CSV table of C-alpha atoms in Angstrom, one decimal:
chain,number,residue,atom,x,y,z
A,1,GLN,CA,-14.4,8.2,9.0
A,2,VAL,CA,-12.2,5.8,7.1
A,3,GLN,CA,-10.8,6.5,3.6
A,4,LEU,CA,-9.8,3.7,1.2
A,5,ALA,CA,-7.3,4.2,-1.6
A,6,GLU,CA,-7.0,1.6,-4.3
A,7,SER,CA,-4.3,1.1,-6.9
A,8,GLY,CA,-3.0,-1.5,-9.4
A,9,GLY,CA,-5.7,-1.7,-12.1
A,10,GLY,CA,-4.9,-1.5,-15.8
A,11,LEU,CA,-5.2,-3.1,-19.2
A,12,VAL,CA,-3.7,-6.6,-19.6
A,13,GLN,CA,-4.0,-9.5,-22.1
A,14,PRO,CA,-5.7,-12.8,-21.2
A,15,GLY,CA,-3.4,-15.0,-19.1
A,16,GLU,CA,-1.5,-12.1,-17.6
A,17,SER,CA,-1.5,-11.0,-14.0
A,18,LEU,CA,-2.3,-7.9,-12.0
A,19,ARG,CA,-2.0,-7.0,-8.3
A,20,LEU,CA,-4.5,-4.7,-6.7
A,21,SER,CA,-3.7,-2.8,-3.5
A,22,CYS,CA,-6.0,-1.0,-1.0
A,23,GLY,CA,-4.9,1.0,2.0
A,24,ALA,CA,-7.2,2.3,4.7
A,25,SER,CA,-6.6,5.5,6.6
A,26,GLY,CA,-8.4,7.8,9.0
A,27,ARG,CA,-10.2,6.9,12.2
A,28,ILE,CA,-9.9,3.2,12.2
A,29,LEU,CA,-11.2,1.4,15.3
A,30,SER,CA,-10.5,-2.2,14.6
A,31,MET,CA,-10.6,-3.4,11.0
A,32,TYR,CA,-12.6,-6.6,11.0
A,33,ALA,CA,-12.7,-7.5,7.3
A,34,MET,CA,-11.4,-6.2,4.0
A,35,GLY,CA,-12.3,-7.3,0.6
A,36,TRP,CA,-12.6,-6.8,-3.1
A,37,TYR,CA,-15.8,-6.5,-5.1
A,38,ARG,CA,-16.3,-5.9,-8.8
A,39,GLN,CA,-18.9,-4.5,-11.1
A,40,ALA,CA,-19.0,-5.0,-14.8
A,41,PRO,CA,-21.3,-2.9,-17.1
A,42,GLY,CA,-24.9,-3.9,-16.7
A,43,ASN,CA,-24.2,-6.2,-13.8
A,44,GLN,CA,-24.6,-5.9,-10.1
A,45,ARG,CA,-21.6,-5.5,-7.8
A,46,GLU,CA,-20.4,-8.9,-6.7
A,47,LEU,CA,-18.0,-10.2,-4.1
A,48,VAL,CA,-14.6,-11.3,-5.5
A,49,ALA,CA,-12.7,-12.1,-2.3
A,50,ARG,CA,-12.9,-11.2,1.4
A,51,ILE,CA,-10.5,-11.7,4.3
A,52,ILE,CA,-11.3,-11.2,8.0
A,53,SER,CA,-8.9,-10.2,10.7
A,54,GLY,CA,-8.1,-13.8,11.7
A,55,GLY,CA,-7.1,-14.6,8.2
A,56,SER,CA,-10.1,-16.6,7.0
A,57,THR,CA,-10.8,-16.0,3.3
A,58,THR,CA,-13.8,-16.3,1.0
A,59,TYR,CA,-13.7,-16.3,-2.8
A,60,THR,CA,-16.3,-16.3,-5.5
A,61,ASP,CA,-16.2,-19.6,-7.4
A,62,SER,CA,-15.1,-18.0,-10.7
A,63,VAL,CA,-11.8,-16.8,-9.3
A,64,LYS,CA,-10.8,-19.7,-7.0
A,65,GLY,CA,-7.3,-21.0,-7.9
A,66,ARG,CA,-6.5,-17.8,-9.9
A,67,PHE,CA,-6.9,-15.0,-7.4
A,68,THR,CA,-5.3,-14.7,-3.9
A,69,ILE,CA,-6.3,-12.1,-1.3
A,70,SER,CA,-3.9,-11.2,1.5
A,71,ARG,CA,-3.8,-8.6,4.2
A,72,ASP,CA,-1.3,-6.6,6.2
A,73,ASN,CA,-3.2,-6.0,9.5
A,74,ALA,CA,-0.6,-3.6,10.9
A,75,LYS,CA,-0.8,-1.3,7.9
A,76,ASN,CA,-4.6,-1.8,7.3
A,77,MET,CA,-3.9,-2.9,3.7
A,78,VAL,CA,-5.4,-5.6,1.5
A,79,PHE,CA,-4.1,-7.0,-1.7
A,80,LEU,CA,-5.5,-9.0,-4.5
A,81,GLN,CA,-3.1,-11.0,-6.7
A,82,MET,CA,-4.9,-11.9,-9.9
A,83,ASN,CA,-3.3,-14.5,-12.1
A,84,ASN,CA,-4.4,-16.0,-15.4
A,85,LEU,CA,-6.8,-13.2,-16.0
A,86,LYS,CA,-9.7,-13.7,-18.4
A,87,PRO,CA,-11.8,-11.3,-20.4
A,88,GLU,CA,-14.8,-12.0,-18.0
A,89,ASP,CA,-12.7,-10.5,-15.2
A,90,THR,CA,-13.1,-7.1,-16.8
A,91,ALA,CA,-14.8,-4.8,-14.3
A,92,VAL,CA,-14.3,-1.9,-11.9
A,93,TYR,CA,-12.8,-3.4,-8.7
A,94,TYR,CA,-13.8,-1.9,-5.4
A,95,CYS,CA,-12.1,-2.2,-2.1
A,96,LYS,CA,-14.5,-2.7,0.9
A,97,ALA,CA,-13.6,-2.3,4.6
A,98,GLU,CA,-15.7,-3.3,7.6
A,99,ASP,CA,-14.5,-1.5,10.7
A,100,GLY,CA,-15.3,-1.6,14.3
A,101,PRO,CA,-16.9,-4.0,16.9
A,102,VAL,CA,-19.9,-5.8,15.6
A,103,LEU,CA,-22.5,-3.6,17.3
A,104,ILE,CA,-21.2,-0.4,15.7
A,105,ARG,CA,-19.5,-1.8,12.6
A,106,LYS,CA,-19.4,0.5,9.6
A,107,THR,CA,-18.7,-0.3,6.0
A,108,TYR,CA,-16.6,1.8,3.7
A,109,TRP,CA,-15.9,1.6,0.0
A,110,GLY,CA,-13.1,2.8,-2.2
A,111,GLN,CA,-13.7,4.7,-5.5
A,112,GLY,CA,-12.8,1.7,-7.7
A,113,THR,CA,-10.0,0.8,-10.1
A,114,GLN,CA,-10.6,-0.4,-13.6
A,115,VAL,CA,-9.3,-3.8,-14.7
A,116,THR,CA,-9.6,-4.6,-18.4
A,117,VAL,CA,-8.6,-7.9,-19.8
A,118,SER,CA,-8.5,-7.9,-23.6
A,119,SER,CA,-6.3,-9.1,-26.5
């Protein structure tokens, strides 16, 4: 089993920044991908950003140019630097990890951290 622990959420004003962190621990085989998803009230959970072990990244269109995902492979950590935050970024942000070789890969989720952008 793999456990994920997120931190860094909070309440900020529009235009401000936050940095989310997520660390994985437990029986990690080979962490393939880590990423951030978010879910606002009444909405489905959606991908925000994802990074695979080789460094390739994916972002949802609404955060391109404002958010940056990075990863420390040695520490099995992933970070999300969020700049120029907007009210529509308000959501619970979840860390996701995809661990193991492709044939036995498992997905794990963190418990979520609240991000609120409001004036």
